[in-house]
Amino acid sequence: MAPLITVVGLAGIVGAFVGGRLVDAVGAPRALMVFLCGVLAAPVLMVILGVSGGPYPIAVVALVLVLYGLATWGIAPATQAWLLERGDGPGAANELIALNNSAMFLGFSLAGGIGGLVLETSGAPAVPAAAAGCVLVSLVLFWAAFTSDRRRRVRG
């Protein structure tokens, strides 16, 4: 298990660097949607692997975890860039990043609670499906925020 956790961590480091580069290349909203789709793909792949039977070679599991690590940690630079673009001057940066970190840790806490509830009521095979559902909600909320932001900018 420790090697797989290491794989996720190393993929996360790469994801953070790739996230910054992608933000520079395509902008924060597009980069964020790319990474959210990657985060969604990881538990969906876990569900597919679980439903289709197993066991699977550890390399297959590691590849899914690499996707998860890359995408999850690629979100951070994209989110921070998007927030900073909307800040009210340079003085707002500290508050925006602090608020983002607080929201992130609230999400971690809620994820543990929701995951525990799903595990207790439905068992381990249901956890990836519940995770995919939560990510899908996030994707829809971010899409709504981007769409609203775009309309606001067009109107002036």
mmCIF file of C-alpha atoms in Angstrom:
data_model
loop_
_atom_site.group_PDB
_atom_site.id
_atom_site.type_symbol
_atom_site.label_atom_id
_atom_site.label_comp_id
_atom_site.label_asym_id
_atom_site.label_seq_id
_atom_site.Cartn_x
_atom_site.Cartn_y
_atom_site.Cartn_z
ATOM 1 C CA MET A 1 0.000 0.000 0.000
ATOM 2 C CA ALA A 2 2.839 2.413 0.806
ATOM 3 C CA PRO A 3 4.198 2.285 -2.764
ATOM 4 C CA LEU A 4 0.751 3.225 -4.122
ATOM 5 C CA ILE A 5 0.506 6.161 -1.730
ATOM 6 C CA THR A 6 3.956 7.234 -2.918
ATOM 7 C CA VAL A 7 2.767 6.985 -6.529
ATOM 8 C CA VAL A 8 -0.187 9.289 -5.748
ATOM 9 C CA GLY A 9 2.133 11.760 -4.011
ATOM 10 C CA LEU A 10 4.638 11.854 -6.858
ATOM 11 C CA ALA A 11 1.841 12.229 -9.408
ATOM 12 C CA GLY A 12 0.497 15.076 -7.283
ATOM 13 C CA ILE A 13 3.803 16.930 -7.448
ATOM 14 C CA VAL A 14 3.834 16.575 -11.224
ATOM 15 C CA GLY A 15 0.154 17.588 -11.340
ATOM 16 C CA ALA A 16 0.837 20.839 -9.505
ATOM 17 C CA PHE A 17 3.547 21.778 -12.021
ATOM 18 C CA VAL A 18 1.432 20.707 -14.988
ATOM 19 C CA GLY A 19 -1.506 22.631 -13.524
ATOM 20 C CA GLY A 20 0.447 25.864 -13.498
ATOM 21 C CA ARG A 21 1.650 25.333 -17.060
ATOM 22 C CA LEU A 22 -1.844 24.506 -18.288
ATOM 23 C CA VAL A 23 -3.265 27.625 -16.629
ATOM 24 C CA ASP A 24 -0.654 29.687 -18.475
ATOM 25 C CA ALA A 25 -1.500 27.962 -21.764
ATOM 26 C CA VAL A 26 -5.313 27.851 -21.745
ATOM 27 C CA GLY A 27 -6.455 29.938 -18.781
ATOM 28 C CA ALA A 28 -7.708 28.980 -15.350
ATOM 29 C CA PRO A 29 -11.322 28.020 -16.195
ATOM 30 C CA ARG A 30 -10.360 25.591 -18.957
ATOM 31 C CA ALA A 31 -7.503 24.118 -16.934
ATOM 32 C CA LEU A 32 -9.782 23.638 -13.955
ATOM 33 C CA MET A 33 -12.385 21.841 -16.055
ATOM 34 C CA VAL A 34 -9.691 19.558 -17.529
ATOM 35 C CA PHE A 35 -8.458 18.589 -14.074
ATOM 36 C CA LEU A 36 -11.972 18.142 -12.671
ATOM 37 C CA CYS A 37 -12.723 15.781 -15.558
ATOM 38 C CA GLY A 38 -9.550 13.879 -14.666
ATOM 39 C CA VAL A 39 -10.601 13.676 -11.023
ATOM 40 C CA LEU A 40 -14.011 12.405 -12.174
ATOM 41 C CA ALA A 41 -12.427 9.819 -14.474
ATOM 42 C CA ALA A 42 -10.404 8.179 -11.685
ATOM 43 C CA PRO A 43 -13.322 6.947 -9.516
ATOM 44 C CA VAL A 44 -15.347 6.114 -12.638
ATOM 45 C CA LEU A 45 -12.469 3.882 -13.755
ATOM 46 C CA MET A 46 -12.377 2.352 -10.260
ATOM 47 C CA VAL A 47 -16.105 1.575 -10.516
ATOM 48 C CA ILE A 48 -15.624 0.036 -13.970
ATOM 49 C CA LEU A 49 -12.703 -2.060 -12.744
ATOM 50 C CA GLY A 50 -14.685 -3.152 -9.687
ATOM 51 C CA VAL A 51 -17.807 -4.076 -11.651
ATOM 52 C CA SER A 52 -15.963 -5.943 -14.362
ATOM 53 C CA GLY A 53 -14.309 -8.227 -11.854
ATOM 54 C CA GLY A 54 -10.777 -8.561 -10.776
ATOM 55 C CA PRO A 55 -8.246 -8.792 -9.384
ATOM 56 C CA TYR A 56 -6.264 -6.465 -11.592
ATOM 57 C CA PRO A 57 -2.515 -6.121 -11.882
ATOM 58 C CA ILE A 58 -1.112 -3.552 -9.500
ATOM 59 C CA ALA A 59 0.113 -1.572 -12.530
ATOM 60 C CA VAL A 60 -3.494 -0.959 -13.628
ATOM 61 C CA VAL A 61 -4.430 0.293 -10.174
ATOM 62 C CA ALA A 62 -1.276 2.439 -10.110
ATOM 63 C CA LEU A 63 -2.201 4.042 -13.450
ATOM 64 C CA VAL A 64 -5.638 5.010 -12.142
ATOM 65 C CA LEU A 65 -3.997 6.450 -9.031
ATOM 66 C CA VAL A 66 -1.509 8.395 -11.185
ATOM 67 C CA LEU A 67 -4.446 9.954 -13.040
ATOM 68 C CA TYR A 68 -6.064 10.771 -9.700
ATOM 69 C CA GLY A 69 -2.885 12.334 -8.273
ATOM 70 C CA LEU A 70 -2.152 14.378 -11.399
ATOM 71 C CA ALA A 71 -5.681 15.704 -11.687
ATOM 72 C CA THR A 72 -6.324 16.312 -7.997
ATOM 73 C CA TRP A 73 -3.220 18.393 -7.441
ATOM 74 C CA GLY A 74 -3.475 20.091 -10.827
ATOM 75 C CA ILE A 75 -6.667 21.704 -9.541
ATOM 76 C CA ALA A 76 -4.839 23.855 -6.964
ATOM 77 C CA PRO A 77 -2.963 26.229 -9.299
ATOM 78 C CA ALA A 78 -5.998 26.523 -11.574
ATOM 79 C CA THR A 79 -8.329 27.382 -8.691
ATOM 80 C CA GLN A 80 -5.892 29.860 -7.189
ATOM 81 C CA ALA A 81 -5.323 31.583 -10.533
ATOM 82 C CA TRP A 82 -9.067 31.806 -11.156
ATOM 83 C CA LEU A 83 -9.673 33.325 -7.727
ATOM 84 C CA LEU A 84 -6.800 35.789 -8.041
ATOM 85 C CA GLU A 85 -8.076 36.960 -11.439
ATOM 86 C CA ARG A 86 -11.312 37.926 -9.717
ATOM 87 C CA GLY A 87 -9.749 39.573 -6.678
ATOM 88 C CA ASP A 88 -10.277 43.219 -5.894
ATOM 89 C CA GLY A 89 -6.678 44.367 -6.146
ATOM 90 C CA PRO A 90 -3.443 42.885 -4.813
ATOM 91 C CA GLY A 91 -4.563 43.224 -1.190
ATOM 92 C CA ALA A 92 -7.274 40.614 -1.695
ATOM 93 C CA ALA A 93 -4.852 37.823 -2.623
ATOM 94 C CA ASN A 94 -4.098 36.715 0.941
ATOM 95 C CA GLU A 95 -7.768 36.584 1.885
ATOM 96 C CA LEU A 96 -8.780 34.745 -1.285
ATOM 97 C CA ILE A 97 -6.106 32.079 -0.915
ATOM 98 C CA ALA A 98 -6.890 31.693 2.806
ATOM 99 C CA LEU A 99 -10.590 31.298 2.027
ATOM 100 C CA ASN A 100 -9.749 28.782 -0.697
ATOM 101 C CA ASN A 101 -7.615 26.762 1.740
ATOM 102 C CA SER A 102 -10.379 26.835 4.344
ATOM 103 C CA ALA A 103 -12.904 25.601 1.778
ATOM 104 C CA MET A 104 -10.480 22.898 0.688
ATOM 105 C CA PHE A 105 -10.031 21.605 4.244
ATOM 106 C CA LEU A 106 -13.788 21.743 4.825
ATOM 107 C CA GLY A 107 -14.122 19.601 1.711
ATOM 108 C CA PHE A 108 -11.562 17.120 3.049
ATOM 109 C CA SER A 109 -13.539 16.863 6.286
ATOM 110 C CA LEU A 110 -16.853 16.397 4.502
ATOM 111 C CA ALA A 111 -15.286 13.795 2.210
ATOM 112 C CA GLY A 112 -14.176 11.750 5.206
ATOM 113 C CA GLY A 113 -17.646 11.908 6.717
ATOM 114 C CA ILE A 114 -19.441 11.101 3.469
ATOM 115 C CA GLY A 115 -16.972 8.335 2.652
ATOM 116 C CA GLY A 116 -17.406 6.821 6.110
ATOM 117 C CA LEU A 117 -21.187 6.958 5.799
ATOM 118 C CA VAL A 118 -21.100 5.320 2.361
ATOM 119 C CA LEU A 119 -18.667 2.684 3.607
ATOM 120 C CA GLU A 120 -20.866 1.896 6.618
ATOM 121 C CA THR A 121 -24.164 1.800 4.733
ATOM 122 C CA SER A 122 -23.192 0.440 1.320
ATOM 123 C CA GLY A 123 -19.743 -1.118 1.629
ATOM 124 C CA ALA A 124 -16.375 -0.443 0.026
ATOM 125 C CA PRO A 125 -17.435 -1.022 -3.597
ATOM 126 C CA ALA A 126 -19.822 1.961 -3.363
ATOM 127 C CA VAL A 127 -17.134 4.451 -2.280
ATOM 128 C CA PRO A 128 -15.747 5.212 -5.782
ATOM 129 C CA ALA A 129 -19.278 5.740 -7.144
ATOM 130 C CA ALA A 130 -20.054 8.159 -4.305
ATOM 131 C CA ALA A 131 -16.756 9.948 -4.952
ATOM 132 C CA ALA A 132 -17.617 10.270 -8.639
ATOM 133 C CA GLY A 133 -20.999 11.726 -7.677
ATOM 134 C CA CYS A 134 -19.363 14.331 -5.441
ATOM 135 C CA VAL A 135 -16.887 15.294 -8.169
ATOM 136 C CA LEU A 136 -19.734 15.565 -10.667
ATOM 137 C CA VAL A 137 -21.484 18.029 -8.341
ATOM 138 C CA SER A 138 -18.242 20.045 -8.147
ATOM 139 C CA LEU A 139 -17.907 20.029 -11.914
ATOM 140 C CA VAL A 140 -21.458 21.348 -12.339
ATOM 141 C CA LEU A 141 -20.916 24.063 -9.710
ATOM 142 C CA PHE A 142 -17.651 25.212 -11.298
ATOM 143 C CA TRP A 143 -19.261 25.190 -14.743
ATOM 144 C CA ALA A 144 -22.084 27.376 -13.406
ATOM 145 C CA ALA A 145 -19.562 29.765 -11.842
ATOM 146 C CA PHE A 146 -17.551 30.024 -15.065
ATOM 147 C CA THR A 147 -20.666 30.557 -17.168
ATOM 148 C CA SER A 148 -21.955 33.219 -14.794
ATOM 149 C CA ASP A 149 -18.557 34.909 -14.731
ATOM 150 C CA ARG A 150 -18.353 34.900 -18.535
ATOM 151 C CA ARG A 151 -21.831 36.453 -18.859
ATOM 152 C CA ARG A 152 -20.940 39.108 -16.316
ATOM 153 C CA ARG A 153 -17.791 40.034 -18.249
ATOM 154 C CA VAL A 154 -19.691 40.246 -21.543
ATOM 155 C CA ARG A 155 -22.250 42.613 -20.006
ATOM 156 C CA GLY A 156 -19.497 44.784 -18.639
#
